[in-house]
Amino acid sequence: MVIENTISAAIVGSFGNKLLDNLNVDVAIVGGGPSALVAARYLAEKGVKTAIFERKLAPGGGTWGGGMLFNEVVVQDDALDILDDFSITHRPIDGAKGYHCLDSVEMASGLIFGALKAGSKIFNSVSVEDIVFKENKVGGLVINWTPVERLGMHVDPLTVLSKCVLDGTGHPCEIVNMAVNKAHIKLDTPSGGILGEKPMWVDSGEASTVENTREYFPGLFACGMSANNIMGGYRMGPIFGGMLMSGKKAAKLIAEKLGK
Ligand code: 48F
């Protein structure tokens, strides 16, 4: 085979095998933001078969841009152990005891690298356009290429089956929205629906992001800003400890559910 063909065959074959191997996973995670990447790493480390489906070309979600494109973020003491697990550098902020600054590009790339190295797979440029809903349970995802979605092409999707789905789609909580609007499920929330994110209150939002990370319907979990939107928590801006701790909590709850 000539080299051009060898390279193309290697890419197509390798990707084909990766996708085939992940058409049936333990946990299908939607979105590759910070909370999802942390969850993926700790799940994979426990031997849970985990794949992330991320709409954009680059996973990392809202991490890259820091605060208003100044590429630094802040993390509080409570989440430093997670940064250390990922070997991400942090330094204390003078005059703000308990808070640390870090480079947002190192954080995004470190979280992605850590999730992959632990054994999770990431499918980027893939949009989740629907859920699989069978026998009153969320059983997987309906996926398509993001360019197909963006161009509005009339192309049927493929499906990924999973024991659990984790909604890590950030502010819009897209997957839980689909479940509520299309499958007409009642969530485990005070109203049975999505309460809607409140404006900014940093410390309240940080705490509630972790509290609100849980299972909202059999087989359907939410983490990060998605969880906060579902339960009507406050937003918190470029402080990321809550996102990291939310991901770790999601991994623990899901692993327990799966008996791992
Ligand atoms: O929003 P995002 O970064 O998720 P997060 O883990 O973190 C929130 C913080 O970045 C920040 C914050 C910190 O204080 O408030 O906002 O909650 O990442 C969500 C990812 O999900 C992808 C989206 O492209 C982004 O990278 N995503 C959203 N909907 C879909 C999706 C979908 N339907 N299919 C695939 N990916």
mmCIF file of N, CA, C and O in Angstrom, residues 101-201:
data_model
loop_
_atom_site.group_PDB
_atom_site.id
_atom_site.type_symbol
_atom_site.label_atom_id
_atom_site.label_comp_id
_atom_site.label_asym_id
_atom_site.label_seq_id
_atom_site.Cartn_x
_atom_site.Cartn_y
_atom_site.Cartn_z
ATOM 1 N N CYS A 101 -4.653 30.739 42.201
ATOM 2 C CA CYS A 101 -4.794 31.103 40.791
ATOM 3 C C CYS A 101 -4.100 30.049 39.939
ATOM 4 O O CYS A 101 -3.104 29.456 40.375
ATOM 5 N N LEU A 102 -4.613 29.803 38.759
ATOM 6 C CA LEU A 102 -3.939 28.892 37.847
ATOM 7 C C LEU A 102 -4.205 29.269 36.412
ATOM 8 O O LEU A 102 -5.180 29.963 36.120
ATOM 9 N N ASP A 103 -3.323 28.804 35.550
ATOM 10 C CA ASP A 103 -3.402 29.100 34.127
ATOM 11 C C ASP A 103 -4.537 28.283 33.510
ATOM 12 O O ASP A 103 -4.561 27.057 33.611
ATOM 13 N N SER A 104 -5.466 28.981 32.865
ATOM 14 C CA SER A 104 -6.654 28.254 32.378
ATOM 15 C C SER A 104 -6.303 27.293 31.243
ATOM 16 O O SER A 104 -6.955 26.267 31.066
ATOM 17 N N VAL A 105 -5.272 27.594 30.485
ATOM 18 C CA VAL A 105 -4.884 26.693 29.386
ATOM 19 C C VAL A 105 -4.262 25.418 29.967
ATOM 20 O O VAL A 105 -4.535 24.304 29.507
ATOM 21 N N GLU A 106 -3.454 25.574 31.015
ATOM 22 C CA GLU A 106 -2.908 24.376 31.668
ATOM 23 C C GLU A 106 -4.041 23.553 32.285
ATOM 24 O O GLU A 106 -4.043 22.324 32.237
ATOM 25 N N MET A 107 -5.022 24.247 32.849
ATOM 26 C CA MET A 107 -6.134 23.510 33.462
ATOM 27 C C MET A 107 -6.933 22.742 32.405
ATOM 28 O O MET A 107 -7.216 21.550 32.562
ATOM 29 N N ALA A 108 -7.301 23.407 31.321
ATOM 30 C CA ALA A 108 -8.093 22.726 30.285
ATOM 31 C C ALA A 108 -7.316 21.534 29.724
ATOM 32 O O ALA A 108 -7.830 20.411 29.667
ATOM 33 N N SER A 109 -6.073 21.777 29.336
ATOM 34 C CA SER A 109 -5.300 20.688 28.719
ATOM 35 C C SER A 109 -4.990 19.597 29.728
ATOM 36 O O SER A 109 -5.014 18.404 29.400
ATOM 37 N N GLY A 110 -4.742 19.980 30.983
ATOM 38 C CA GLY A 110 -4.447 18.985 32.032
ATOM 39 C C GLY A 110 -5.645 18.094 32.315
ATOM 40 O O GLY A 110 -5.509 16.876 32.491
ATOM 41 N N LEU A 111 -6.831 18.690 32.354
ATOM 42 C CA LEU A 111 -8.045 17.887 32.622
ATOM 43 C C LEU A 111 -8.322 16.932 31.454
ATOM 44 O O LEU A 111 -8.680 15.763 31.655
ATOM 45 N N ILE A 112 -8.140 17.416 30.238
ATOM 46 C CA ILE A 112 -8.373 16.561 29.058
ATOM 47 C C ILE A 112 -7.376 15.394 29.074
ATOM 48 O O ILE A 112 -7.760 14.224 28.912
ATOM 49 N N PHE A 113 -6.111 15.721 29.279
ATOM 50 C CA PHE A 113 -5.054 14.700 29.276
ATOM 51 C C PHE A 113 -5.320 13.668 30.379
ATOM 52 O O PHE A 113 -5.219 12.460 30.162
ATOM 53 N N GLY A 114 -5.708 14.164 31.563
ATOM 54 C CA GLY A 114 -5.955 13.261 32.702
ATOM 55 C C GLY A 114 -7.113 12.308 32.439
ATOM 56 O O GLY A 114 -7.049 11.122 32.761
ATOM 57 N N ALA A 115 -8.170 12.833 31.833
ATOM 58 C CA ALA A 115 -9.336 11.977 31.547
ATOM 59 C C ALA A 115 -8.943 10.890 30.551
ATOM 60 O O ALA A 115 -9.293 9.717 30.715
ATOM 61 N N LEU A 116 -8.210 11.269 29.524
ATOM 62 C CA LEU A 116 -7.811 10.294 28.497
ATOM 63 C C LEU A 116 -6.838 9.267 29.071
ATOM 64 O O LEU A 116 -6.965 8.058 28.829
ATOM 65 N N LYS A 117 -5.853 9.737 29.827
ATOM 66 C CA LYS A 117 -4.842 8.827 30.366
ATOM 67 C C LYS A 117 -5.440 7.816 31.341
ATOM 68 O O LYS A 117 -4.938 6.705 31.510
ATOM 69 N N ALA A 118 -6.536 8.203 32.007
ATOM 70 C CA ALA A 118 -7.182 7.259 32.940
ATOM 71 C C ALA A 118 -7.971 6.199 32.169
ATOM 72 O O ALA A 118 -8.411 5.206 32.749
ATOM 73 N N GLY A 119 -8.199 6.437 30.875
ATOM 74 C CA GLY A 119 -8.875 5.413 30.071
ATOM 75 C C GLY A 119 -10.217 5.822 29.504
ATOM 76 O O GLY A 119 -10.852 5.048 28.780
ATOM 77 N N SER A 120 -10.660 7.047 29.820
ATOM 78 C CA SER A 120 -11.917 7.512 29.209
ATOM 79 C C SER A 120 -11.648 7.854 27.737
ATOM 80 O O SER A 120 -10.534 8.205 27.374
ATOM 81 N N LYS A 121 -12.667 7.743 26.920
ATOM 82 C CA LYS A 121 -12.529 8.157 25.523
ATOM 83 C C LYS A 121 -13.273 9.481 25.331
ATOM 84 O O LYS A 121 -14.262 9.748 26.023
ATOM 85 N N ILE A 122 -12.774 10.288 24.398
ATOM 86 C CA ILE A 122 -13.446 11.554 24.105
ATOM 87 C C ILE A 122 -13.751 11.594 22.607
ATOM 88 O O ILE A 122 -12.847 11.405 21.789
ATOM 89 N N PHE A 123 -15.025 11.826 22.276
ATOM 90 C CA PHE A 123 -15.427 12.004 20.885
ATOM 91 C C PHE A 123 -15.764 13.478 20.711
ATOM 92 O O PHE A 123 -16.806 13.940 21.193
ATOM 93 N N ASN A 124 -14.857 14.210 20.071
ATOM 94 C CA ASN A 124 -15.088 15.646 19.888
ATOM 95 C C ASN A 124 -15.776 15.914 18.560
ATOM 96 O O ASN A 124 -15.835 15.040 17.689
ATOM 97 N N SER A 125 -16.306 17.109 18.430
ATOM 98 C CA SER A 125 -17.094 17.500 17.239
ATOM 99 C C SER A 125 -18.309 16.610 17.060
ATOM 100 O O SER A 125 -18.790 16.408 15.940
ATOM 101 N N VAL A 126 -18.789 16.048 18.162
ATOM 102 C CA VAL A 126 -19.983 15.196 18.127
ATOM 103 C C VAL A 126 -21.048 15.848 19.015
ATOM 104 O O VAL A 126 -20.781 16.131 20.186
ATOM 105 N N SER A 127 -22.207 16.088 18.452
ATOM 106 C CA SER A 127 -23.303 16.695 19.216
ATOM 107 C C SER A 127 -24.315 15.642 19.614
ATOM 108 O O SER A 127 -24.643 14.766 18.811
ATOM 109 N N VAL A 128 -24.797 15.763 20.826
ATOM 110 C CA VAL A 128 -25.865 14.864 21.271
ATOM 111 C C VAL A 128 -27.178 15.555 20.959
ATOM 112 O O VAL A 128 -27.454 16.633 21.482
ATOM 113 N N GLU A 129 -27.965 14.935 20.086
ATOM 114 C CA GLU A 129 -29.197 15.619 19.658
ATOM 115 C C GLU A 129 -30.440 15.028 20.293
ATOM 116 O O GLU A 129 -31.524 15.576 20.158
ATOM 117 N N ASP A 130 -30.297 13.892 20.976
ATOM 118 C CA ASP A 130 -31.460 13.278 21.616
ATOM 119 C C ASP A 130 -30.961 12.219 22.606
ATOM 120 O O ASP A 130 -29.764 11.908 22.647
ATOM 121 N N ILE A 131 -31.915 11.674 23.376
ATOM 122 C CA ILE A 131 -31.567 10.569 24.277
ATOM 123 C C ILE A 131 -32.298 9.305 23.823
ATOM 124 O O ILE A 131 -33.318 9.386 23.145
ATOM 125 N N VAL A 132 -31.751 8.154 24.228
ATOM 126 C CA VAL A 132 -32.484 6.892 24.067
ATOM 127 C C VAL A 132 -33.311 6.739 25.342
ATOM 128 O O VAL A 132 -32.773 6.874 26.455
ATOM 129 N N PHE A 133 -34.613 6.518 25.181
ATOM 130 C CA PHE A 133 -35.499 6.440 26.352
ATOM 131 C C PHE A 133 -36.356 5.193 26.198
ATOM 132 O O PHE A 133 -37.252 5.141 25.353
ATOM 133 N N LYS A 134 -36.035 4.151 26.988
ATOM 134 C CA LYS A 134 -36.738 2.870 26.847
ATOM 135 C C LYS A 134 -37.243 2.414 28.203
ATOM 136 O O LYS A 134 -36.496 2.471 29.184
ATOM 137 N N GLU A 135 -38.463 1.906 28.227
ATOM 138 C CA GLU A 135 -39.044 1.351 29.448
ATOM 139 C C GLU A 135 -38.876 2.302 30.633
ATOM 140 O O GLU A 135 -38.422 1.925 31.699
ATOM 141 N N ASN A 136 -39.181 3.572 30.361
ATOM 142 C CA ASN A 136 -39.121 4.613 31.385
ATOM 143 C C ASN A 136 -37.733 4.802 32.009
ATOM 144 O O ASN A 136 -37.599 5.150 33.179
ATOM 145 N N LYS A 137 -36.690 4.545 31.217
ATOM 146 C CA LYS A 137 -35.313 4.764 31.692
ATOM 147 C C LYS A 137 -34.502 5.439 30.595
ATOM 148 O O LYS A 137 -34.710 5.176 29.404
ATOM 149 N N VAL A 138 -33.590 6.302 31.020
ATOM 150 C CA VAL A 138 -32.664 6.901 30.056
ATOM 151 C C VAL A 138 -31.591 5.861 29.764
ATOM 152 O O VAL A 138 -30.892 5.409 30.674
ATOM 153 N N GLY A 139 -31.503 5.468 28.508
ATOM 154 C CA GLY A 139 -30.620 4.337 28.174
ATOM 155 C C GLY A 139 -29.516 4.644 27.191
ATOM 156 O O GLY A 139 -28.856 3.716 26.708
ATOM 157 N N GLY A 140 -29.288 5.926 26.883
ATOM 158 C CA GLY A 140 -28.193 6.226 25.959
ATOM 159 C C GLY A 140 -28.394 7.532 25.230
ATOM 160 O O GLY A 140 -29.274 8.330 25.581
ATOM 161 N N LEU A 141 -27.571 7.742 24.215
ATOM 162 C CA LEU A 141 -27.533 9.021 23.501
ATOM 163 C C LEU A 141 -27.746 8.842 22.008
ATOM 164 O O LEU A 141 -27.403 7.797 21.451
ATOM 165 N N VAL A 142 -28.267 9.882 21.398
ATOM 166 C CA VAL A 142 -28.405 9.932 19.943
ATOM 167 C C VAL A 142 -27.406 10.983 19.463
ATOM 168 O O VAL A 142 -27.459 12.138 19.891
ATOM 169 N N ILE A 143 -26.461 10.560 18.614
ATOM 170 C CA ILE A 143 -25.329 11.452 18.283
ATOM 171 C C ILE A 143 -25.250 11.733 16.782
ATOM 172 O O ILE A 143 -25.662 10.920 15.962
ATOM 173 N N ASN A 144 -24.669 12.878 16.484
ATOM 174 C CA ASN A 144 -24.403 13.219 15.088
ATOM 175 C C ASN A 144 -23.191 14.155 15.060
ATOM 176 O O ASN A 144 -22.828 14.762 16.079
ATOM 177 N N TRP A 145 -22.579 14.299 13.897
ATOM 178 C CA TRP A 145 -21.454 15.231 13.774
ATOM 179 C C TRP A 145 -21.941 16.652 13.965
ATOM 180 O O TRP A 145 -22.998 17.028 13.442
ATOM 181 N N THR A 146 -21.159 17.468 14.657
ATOM 182 C CA THR A 146 -21.525 18.868 14.854
ATOM 183 C C THR A 146 -21.704 19.613 13.522
ATOM 184 O O THR A 146 -22.668 20.385 13.381
ATOM 185 N N PRO A 147 -20.828 19.398 12.531
ATOM 186 C CA PRO A 147 -21.073 20.105 11.259
ATOM 187 C C PRO A 147 -22.423 19.747 10.640
ATOM 188 O O PRO A 147 -23.057 20.598 10.006
ATOM 189 N N VAL A 148 -22.869 18.517 10.826
ATOM 190 C CA VAL A 148 -24.198 18.127 10.314
ATOM 191 C C VAL A 148 -25.266 18.940 11.029
ATOM 192 O O VAL A 148 -26.186 19.492 10.419
ATOM 193 N N GLU A 149 -25.115 19.037 12.364
ATOM 194 C CA GLU A 149 -26.073 19.830 13.161
ATOM 195 C C GLU A 149 -26.043 21.292 12.730
ATOM 196 O O GLU A 149 -27.065 21.913 12.472
ATOM 197 N N ARG A 150 -24.820 21.845 12.613
ATOM 198 C CA ARG A 150 -24.689 23.290 12.331
ATOM 199 C C ARG A 150 -25.201 23.653 10.946
ATOM 200 O O ARG A 150 -25.769 24.711 10.746
ATOM 201 N N LEU A 151 -24.978 22.748 9.973
ATOM 202 C CA LEU A 151 -25.414 23.043 8.600
ATOM 203 C C LEU A 151 -26.877 22.673 8.374
ATOM 204 O O LEU A 151 -27.413 22.871 7.299
ATOM 205 N N GLY A 152 -27.482 22.090 9.393
ATOM 206 C CA GLY A 152 -28.885 21.694 9.273
ATOM 207 C C GLY A 152 -29.081 20.613 8.223
ATOM 208 O O GLY A 152 -30.122 20.581 7.549
ATOM 209 N N MET A 153 -28.085 19.746 8.034
ATOM 210 C CA MET A 153 -28.203 18.691 7.011
ATOM 211 C C MET A 153 -29.183 17.623 7.479
ATOM 212 O O MET A 153 -29.208 17.273 8.661
ATOM 213 N N HIS A 154 -29.946 17.102 6.540
ATOM 214 C CA HIS A 154 -30.928 16.075 6.889
ATOM 215 C C HIS A 154 -30.225 14.715 6.867
ATOM 216 O O HIS A 154 -30.268 13.990 5.883
ATOM 217 N N VAL A 155 -29.523 14.402 7.962
ATOM 218 C CA VAL A 155 -28.753 13.158 8.052
ATOM 219 C C VAL A 155 -29.142 12.461 9.344
ATOM 220 O O VAL A 155 -29.093 13.084 10.422
ATOM 221 N N ASP A 156 -29.529 11.206 9.255
ATOM 222 C CA ASP A 156 -29.924 10.485 10.459
ATOM 223 C C ASP A 156 -28.731 10.244 11.383
ATOM 224 O O ASP A 156 -27.608 10.067 10.921
ATOM 225 N N PRO A 157 -28.992 10.204 12.680
ATOM 226 C CA PRO A 157 -27.907 10.051 13.661
ATOM 227 C C PRO A 157 -27.563 8.581 13.919
ATOM 228 O O PRO A 157 -28.172 7.689 13.330
ATOM 229 N N LEU A 158 -26.625 8.358 14.826
ATOM 230 C CA LEU A 158 -26.323 7.016 15.356
ATOM 231 C C LEU A 158 -26.639 7.029 16.850
ATOM 232 O O LEU A 158 -26.892 8.089 17.429
ATOM 233 N N THR A 159 -26.596 5.859 17.475
ATOM 234 C CA THR A 159 -26.902 5.804 18.914
ATOM 235 C C THR A 159 -25.768 5.153 19.701
ATOM 236 O O THR A 159 -25.037 4.315 19.185
ATOM 237 N N VAL A 160 -25.693 5.571 20.949
ATOM 238 C CA VAL A 160 -24.752 4.987 21.911
ATOM 239 C C VAL A 160 -25.586 4.538 23.099
ATOM 240 O O VAL A 160 -26.353 5.337 23.647
ATOM 241 N N LEU A 161 -25.460 3.287 23.491
ATOM 242 C CA LEU A 161 -26.223 2.811 24.653
ATOM 243 C C LEU A 161 -25.344 2.903 25.902
ATOM 244 O O LEU A 161 -24.121 2.747 25.827
ATOM 245 N N SER A 162 -25.998 3.153 27.036
ATOM 246 C CA SER A 162 -25.217 3.274 28.277
ATOM 247 C C SER A 162 -26.088 2.934 29.478
ATOM 248 O O SER A 162 -27.316 3.039 29.414
ATOM 249 N N LYS A 163 -25.416 2.528 30.561
ATOM 250 C CA LYS A 163 -26.164 2.258 31.802
ATOM 251 C C LYS A 163 -26.571 3.571 32.465
ATOM 252 O O LYS A 163 -27.613 3.651 33.108
ATOM 253 N N CYS A 164 -25.698 4.573 32.347
ATOM 254 C CA CYS A 164 -26.002 5.893 32.921
ATOM 255 C C CYS A 164 -25.612 6.973 31.928
ATOM 256 O O CYS A 164 -24.661 6.806 31.163
ATOM 257 N N VAL A 165 -26.333 8.092 31.980
ATOM 258 C CA VAL A 165 -25.980 9.286 31.203
ATOM 259 C C VAL A 165 -25.673 10.402 32.197
ATOM 260 O O VAL A 165 -26.424 10.602 33.168
ATOM 261 N N LEU A 166 -24.561 11.112 31.956
ATOM 262 C CA LEU A 166 -24.228 12.263 32.798
ATOM 263 C C LEU A 166 -24.331 13.525 31.945
ATOM 264 O O LEU A 166 -23.626 13.663 30.944
ATOM 265 N N ASP A 167 -25.225 14.434 32.355
ATOM 266 C CA ASP A 167 -25.392 15.708 31.650
ATOM 267 C C ASP A 167 -24.361 16.696 32.192
ATOM 268 O O ASP A 167 -24.488 17.201 33.305
ATOM 269 N N GLY A 168 -23.339 16.958 31.372
ATOM 270 C CA GLY A 168 -22.314 17.943 31.741
ATOM 271 C C GLY A 168 -22.308 19.070 30.740
ATOM 272 O O GLY A 168 -21.242 19.576 30.380
ATOM 273 N N THR A 169 -23.501 19.435 30.262
ATOM 274 C CA THR A 169 -23.591 20.401 29.153
ATOM 275 C C THR A 169 -23.534 21.859 29.603
ATOM 276 O O THR A 169 -23.759 22.759 28.802
ATOM 277 N N GLY A 170 -23.267 22.095 30.890
ATOM 278 C CA GLY A 170 -23.119 23.476 31.352
ATOM 279 C C GLY A 170 -24.448 24.194 31.509
ATOM 280 O O GLY A 170 -25.488 23.566 31.734
ATOM 281 N N HIS A 171 -24.409 25.500 31.331
ATOM 282 C CA HIS A 171 -25.581 26.351 31.626
ATOM 283 C C HIS A 171 -26.903 25.849 31.018
ATOM 284 O O HIS A 171 -27.923 25.885 31.676
ATOM 285 N N PRO A 172 -26.942 25.362 29.792
ATOM 286 C CA PRO A 172 -28.273 25.012 29.226
ATOM 287 C C PRO A 172 -28.853 23.682 29.703
ATOM 288 O O PRO A 172 -29.999 23.389 29.370
ATOM 289 N N CYS A 173 -28.128 22.883 30.410
ATOM 290 C CA CYS A 173 -28.534 21.505 30.808
ATOM 291 C C CYS A 173 -29.346 20.832 29.688
ATOM 292 O O CYS A 173 -30.488 20.420 29.881
ATOM 293 N N GLU A 174 -28.691 20.702 28.555
ATOM 294 C CA GLU A 174 -29.405 20.285 27.328
ATOM 295 C C GLU A 174 -30.033 18.904 27.423
ATOM 296 O O GLU A 174 -31.118 18.675 26.893
ATOM 297 N N ILE A 175 -29.366 17.988 28.071
ATOM 298 C CA ILE A 175 -29.851 16.603 28.041
ATOM 299 C C ILE A 175 -31.058 16.448 28.964
ATOM 300 O O ILE A 175 -32.041 15.792 28.621
ATOM 301 N N VAL A 176 -30.974 17.082 30.122
ATOM 302 C CA VAL A 176 -32.117 17.028 31.041
ATOM 303 C C VAL A 176 -33.303 17.762 30.409
ATOM 304 O O VAL A 176 -34.446 17.315 30.505
ATOM 305 N N ASN A 177 -33.020 18.854 29.721
ATOM 306 C CA ASN A 177 -34.081 19.557 28.978
ATOM 307 C C ASN A 177 -34.769 18.640 27.978
ATOM 308 O O ASN A 177 -35.994 18.628 27.864
ATOM 309 N N MET A 178 -33.961 17.852 27.245
ATOM 310 C CA MET A 178 -34.545 16.920 26.265
ATOM 311 C C MET A 178 -35.425 15.896 26.966
ATOM 312 O O MET A 178 -36.515 15.560 26.494
ATOM 313 N N ALA A 179 -34.940 15.402 28.091
ATOM 314 C CA ALA A 179 -35.688 14.372 28.822
ATOM 315 C C ALA A 179 -37.025 14.925 29.304
ATOM 316 O O ALA A 179 -38.061 14.263 29.231
ATOM 317 N N VAL A 180 -36.995 16.174 29.783
ATOM 318 C CA VAL A 180 -38.228 16.787 30.296
ATOM 319 C C VAL A 180 -39.186 17.098 29.141
ATOM 320 O O VAL A 180 -40.380 16.809 29.218
ATOM 321 N N ASN A 181 -38.642 17.684 28.073
ATOM 322 C CA ASN A 181 -39.522 18.168 26.991
ATOM 323 C C ASN A 181 -39.958 17.088 26.025
ATOM 324 O O ASN A 181 -41.040 17.168 25.460
ATOM 325 N N LYS A 182 -39.104 16.068 25.812
ATOM 326 C CA LYS A 182 -39.467 15.054 24.818
ATOM 327 C C LYS A 182 -40.003 13.777 25.450
ATOM 328 O O LYS A 182 -40.897 13.139 24.906
ATOM 329 N N ALA A 183 -39.408 13.377 26.602
ATOM 330 C CA ALA A 183 -39.877 12.137 27.238
ATOM 331 C C ALA A 183 -40.916 12.445 28.325
ATOM 332 O O ALA A 183 -41.513 11.546 28.896
ATOM 333 N N HIS A 184 -41.095 13.759 28.609
ATOM 334 C CA HIS A 184 -42.086 14.225 29.598
ATOM 335 C C HIS A 184 -41.896 13.558 30.959
ATOM 336 O O HIS A 184 -42.859 13.188 31.621
ATOM 337 N N ILE A 185 -40.639 13.426 31.354
ATOM 338 C CA ILE A 185 -40.374 12.819 32.670
ATOM 339 C C ILE A 185 -40.526 13.874 33.766
ATOM 340 O O ILE A 185 -40.441 15.075 33.506
ATOM 341 N N LYS A 186 -40.735 13.386 34.986
ATOM 342 C CA LYS A 186 -40.733 14.268 36.157
ATOM 343 C C LYS A 186 -39.380 14.075 36.835
ATOM 344 O O LYS A 186 -39.003 12.947 37.188
ATOM 345 N N LEU A 187 -38.670 15.188 37.010
ATOM 346 C CA LEU A 187 -37.353 15.103 37.648
ATOM 347 C C LEU A 187 -37.486 15.028 39.162
ATOM 348 O O LEU A 187 -38.521 15.439 39.711
ATOM 349 N N ASP A 188 -36.430 14.569 39.796
ATOM 350 C CA ASP A 188 -36.387 14.592 41.255
ATOM 351 C C ASP A 188 -35.995 16.008 41.719
ATOM 352 O O ASP A 188 -34.901 16.253 42.213
ATOM 353 N N THR A 189 -36.911 16.966 41.476
ATOM 354 C CA THR A 189 -36.730 18.357 41.934
ATOM 355 C C THR A 189 -38.046 18.792 42.580
ATOM 356 O O THR A 189 -39.074 18.128 42.368
ATOM 357 N N PRO A 190 -38.069 19.889 43.334
ATOM 358 C CA PRO A 190 -39.311 20.293 44.008
ATOM 359 C C PRO A 190 -40.499 20.442 43.060
ATOM 360 O O PRO A 190 -41.630 20.102 43.407
ATOM 361 N N SER A 191 -40.270 20.943 41.830
ATOM 362 C CA SER A 191 -41.405 21.129 40.901
ATOM 363 C C SER A 191 -41.560 19.968 39.930
ATOM 364 O O SER A 191 -42.529 19.922 39.178
ATOM 365 N N GLY A 192 -40.575 19.083 39.907
ATOM 366 C CA GLY A 192 -40.574 18.010 38.900
ATOM 367 C C GLY A 192 -39.977 18.464 37.586
ATOM 368 O O GLY A 192 -39.802 17.681 36.659
ATOM 369 N N GLY A 193 -39.660 19.773 37.498
ATOM 370 C CA GLY A 193 -39.067 20.308 36.268
ATOM 371 C C GLY A 193 -37.727 20.976 36.555
ATOM 372 O O GLY A 193 -37.145 20.803 37.637
ATOM 373 N N ILE A 194 -37.280 21.774 35.598
ATOM 374 C CA ILE A 194 -36.003 22.497 35.730
ATOM 375 C C ILE A 194 -36.288 23.851 36.381
ATOM 376 O O ILE A 194 -37.122 24.619 35.889
ATOM 377 N N LEU A 195 -35.610 24.138 37.492
ATOM 378 C CA LEU A 195 -35.936 25.362 38.235
ATOM 379 C C LEU A 195 -35.329 26.616 37.594
ATOM 380 O O LEU A 195 -35.877 27.696 37.715
ATOM 381 N N GLY A 196 -34.178 26.454 36.920
ATOM 382 C CA GLY A 196 -33.583 27.600 36.210
ATOM 383 C C GLY A 196 -32.537 28.326 37.030
ATOM 384 O O GLY A 196 -32.762 28.664 38.200
ATOM 385 N N GLU A 197 -31.390 28.570 36.368
ATOM 386 C CA GLU A 197 -30.240 29.197 37.033
ATOM 387 C C GLU A 197 -30.546 30.619 37.502
ATOM 388 O O GLU A 197 -31.245 31.358 36.826
ATOM 389 N N LYS A 198 -29.997 30.968 38.673
ATOM 390 C CA LYS A 198 -30.164 32.330 39.209
ATOM 391 C C LYS A 198 -28.920 33.160 38.862
ATOM 392 O O LYS A 198 -27.922 32.599 38.413
ATOM 393 N N PRO A 199 -28.948 34.495 39.092
ATOM 394 C CA PRO A 199 -27.763 35.313 38.770
ATOM 395 C C PRO A 199 -26.581 35.021 39.687
ATOM 396 O O PRO A 199 -26.610 34.065 40.445
ATOM 397 N N MET A 200 -25.559 35.855 39.641
ATOM 398 C CA MET A 200 -24.307 35.489 40.314
ATOM 399 C C MET A 200 -24.330 35.733 41.825
ATOM 400 O O MET A 200 -24.762 36.780 42.296
ATOM 401 N N TRP A 201 -23.862 34.684 42.539
ATOM 402 C CA TRP A 201 -23.582 34.763 43.983
ATOM 403 C C TRP A 201 -22.526 33.676 44.190
ATOM 404 O O TRP A 201 -22.866 32.499 44.326
#
